[in-house]
Amino acid sequence: MALVLRVVSASLGILFLVAGVADVMRRTPWGFLGVIGGILVLLGVVVDLRRDRRERRAEREGD
């Protein structure tokens, strides 16, 4: 289930990023918000993946 949520979050982040860049190219003020939102969503996914990897590594070394 966690994998599905990460894939959906990453997909939405990419969608916001692409839509934001398209809006910036059309010179609309909402484009920057889309780009910033997309970057923040993707950054959240990356941070979550790194934390999960760190927890698994600590679990392995603790055993």
Coordinates of N, CA and C in Angstrom, one line a residue:
M1 N 0.8 -1.2 0.0 CA 0.0 0.0 0.0 C 0.9 1.3 0.0
A2 N 2.0 1.2 0.8 CA 2.8 2.4 0.8 C 3.5 2.7 -0.5
L3 N 3.8 1.6 -1.3 CA 4.4 1.8 -2.6 C 3.4 2.5 -3.5
V4 N 2.1 2.1 -3.5 CA 1.1 2.7 -4.3 C 1.0 4.2 -4.0
L5 N 1.0 4.5 -2.7 CA 0.9 5.9 -2.3 C 2.1 6.7 -2.8
R6 N 3.3 6.1 -2.7 CA 4.4 6.8 -3.2 C 4.4 7.1 -4.7
V7 N 3.9 6.1 -5.5 CA 3.8 6.2 -6.9 C 2.8 7.3 -7.3
V8 N 1.7 7.2 -6.6 CA 0.6 8.3 -6.9 C 1.1 9.6 -6.5
S9 N 1.8 9.8 -5.4 CA 2.4 11.1 -5.0 C 3.4 11.6 -6.0
A10 N 4.3 10.7 -6.4 CA 5.3 11.1 -7.4 C 4.7 11.5 -8.7
S11 N 3.6 10.7 -9.1 CA 2.9 11.1 -10.4 C 2.3 12.4 -10.3
L12 N 1.6 12.7 -9.2 CA 1.0 14.0 -9.0 C 2.1 15.1 -9.0
G13 N 3.2 14.9 -8.3 CA 4.3 15.9 -8.3 C 4.8 16.2 -9.7
I14 N 5.0 15.2 -10.5 CA 5.4 15.4 -11.9 C 4.3 16.1 -12.7
L15 N 3.1 15.8 -12.5 CA 2.0 16.4 -13.2 C 1.9 17.9 -12.8
F16 N 2.0 18.2 -11.5 CA 2.1 19.6 -11.1 C 3.3 20.4 -11.7
L17 N 4.4 19.7 -11.7 CA 5.6 20.3 -12.2 C 5.5 20.7 -13.7
V18 N 5.0 19.7 -14.5 CA 4.8 19.9 -15.9 C 3.8 21.0 -16.2
A19 N 2.6 20.9 -15.5 CA 1.6 21.9 -15.7 C 2.1 23.3 -15.3
G20 N 2.9 23.4 -14.2 CA 3.4 24.6 -13.8 C 4.4 25.2 -14.8
V21 N 5.2 24.4 -15.4 CA 6.1 24.9 -16.4 C 5.4 25.3 -17.6
A22 N 4.3 24.6 -18.0 CA 3.5 25.0 -19.1 C 2.8 26.4 -18.8
D23 N 2.4 26.6 -17.6 CA 1.8 27.9 -17.3 C 2.8 29.0 -17.2
V24 N 4.0 28.7 -16.8 CA 5.0 29.7 -16.8 C 5.4 30.1 -18.2
M25 N 5.4 29.1 -19.1 CA 5.6 29.4 -20.5 C 4.5 30.3 -21.1
R26 N 3.3 30.2 -20.7 CA 2.2 31.0 -21.1 C 2.1 32.3 -20.3
R27 N 3.0 32.5 -19.4 CA 3.1 33.7 -18.6 C 1.9 33.9 -17.7
T28 N 1.4 32.9 -17.1 CA 0.3 33.0 -16.1 C 1.0 33.0 -14.7
P29 N 0.4 33.8 -13.8 CA 1.0 33.8 -12.5 C 0.9 32.5 -11.7
W30 N -0.1 31.6 -12.0 CA -0.3 30.4 -11.3 C 0.8 29.4 -11.6
G31 N 1.6 29.6 -12.6 CA 2.6 28.6 -13.0 C 3.6 28.4 -12.0
F32 N 4.1 29.5 -11.3 CA 5.1 29.3 -10.3 C 4.6 28.5 -9.1
L33 N 3.3 28.7 -8.8 CA 2.8 27.9 -7.7 C 2.7 26.4 -8.0
G34 N 2.4 26.1 -9.3 CA 2.4 24.7 -9.7 C 3.8 24.1 -9.7
V35 N 4.8 24.9 -10.1 CA 6.2 24.4 -10.1 C 6.6 24.2 -8.7
I36 N 6.4 25.1 -7.8 CA 6.8 25.0 -6.4 C 6.1 23.8 -5.8
G37 N 4.8 23.7 -6.0 CA 4.0 22.5 -5.5 C 4.5 21.2 -6.0
G38 N 4.8 21.1 -7.2 CA 5.4 19.9 -7.8 C 6.7 19.5 -7.2
I39 N 7.6 20.5 -7.0 CA 8.9 20.3 -6.4 C 8.7 19.8 -5.0
L40 N 7.8 20.4 -4.2 CA 7.6 20.1 -2.8 C 7.1 18.6 -2.7
V41 N 6.2 18.3 -3.6 CA 5.6 16.9 -3.5 C 6.7 15.9 -3.8
L42 N 7.5 16.1 -4.9 CA 8.6 15.2 -5.2 C 9.6 15.2 -4.1
L43 N 9.9 16.3 -3.5 CA 10.9 16.3 -2.4 C 10.4 15.5 -1.2
G44 N 9.1 15.6 -1.0 CA 8.5 14.8 0.1 C 8.6 13.3 -0.2
V45 N 8.4 12.9 -1.4 CA 8.5 11.5 -1.7 C 10.0 11.0 -1.6
V46 N 10.9 11.8 -2.0 CA 12.3 11.5 -1.8 C 12.7 11.4 -0.4
V47 N 12.3 12.3 0.4 CA 12.6 12.3 1.9 C 12.0 11.1 2.5
D48 N 10.8 10.7 2.1 CA 10.2 9.5 2.7 C 10.9 8.3 2.3
L49 N 11.3 8.2 1.1 CA 12.1 7.0 0.6 C 13.4 6.9 1.4
R50 N 14.1 8.0 1.5 CA 15.4 8.0 2.3 C 15.2 7.6 3.7
R51 N 14.1 8.1 4.4 CA 13.9 7.7 5.8 C 13.6 6.2 5.9
D52 N 12.8 5.7 4.9 CA 12.4 4.3 5.0 C 13.7 3.4 4.8
R53 N 14.5 3.8 3.9 CA 15.8 3.1 3.6 C 16.7 3.1 4.9
R54 N 16.8 4.3 5.5 CA 17.6 4.4 6.7 C 17.0 3.5 7.8
E55 N 15.7 3.5 8.0 CA 15.1 2.6 9.0 C 15.4 1.2 8.8
R56 N 15.3 0.7 7.5 CA 15.5 -0.7 7.2 C 17.0 -1.0 7.4
R57 N 17.9 -0.1 7.1 CA 19.3 -0.4 7.3 C 19.6 -0.5 8.8
A58 N 19.0 0.4 9.6 CA 19.2 0.3 11.1 C 18.6 -1.0 11.7
E59 N 17.5 -1.4 11.1 CA 16.9 -2.7 11.5 C 17.8 -3.8 11.2
R60 N 18.4 -3.8 10.0 CA 19.3 -4.9 9.6 C 20.5 -5.0 10.5
E61 N 21.1 -3.8 10.8 CA 22.3 -3.7 11.5 C 22.1 -4.1 13.0
G62 N 20.9 -3.8 13.5 CA 20.5 -4.1 14.9 C 20.3 -5.6 15.1
D63 N 20.0 -6.4 14.1 CA 19.8 -7.8 14.3 C 21.1 -8.6 14.4

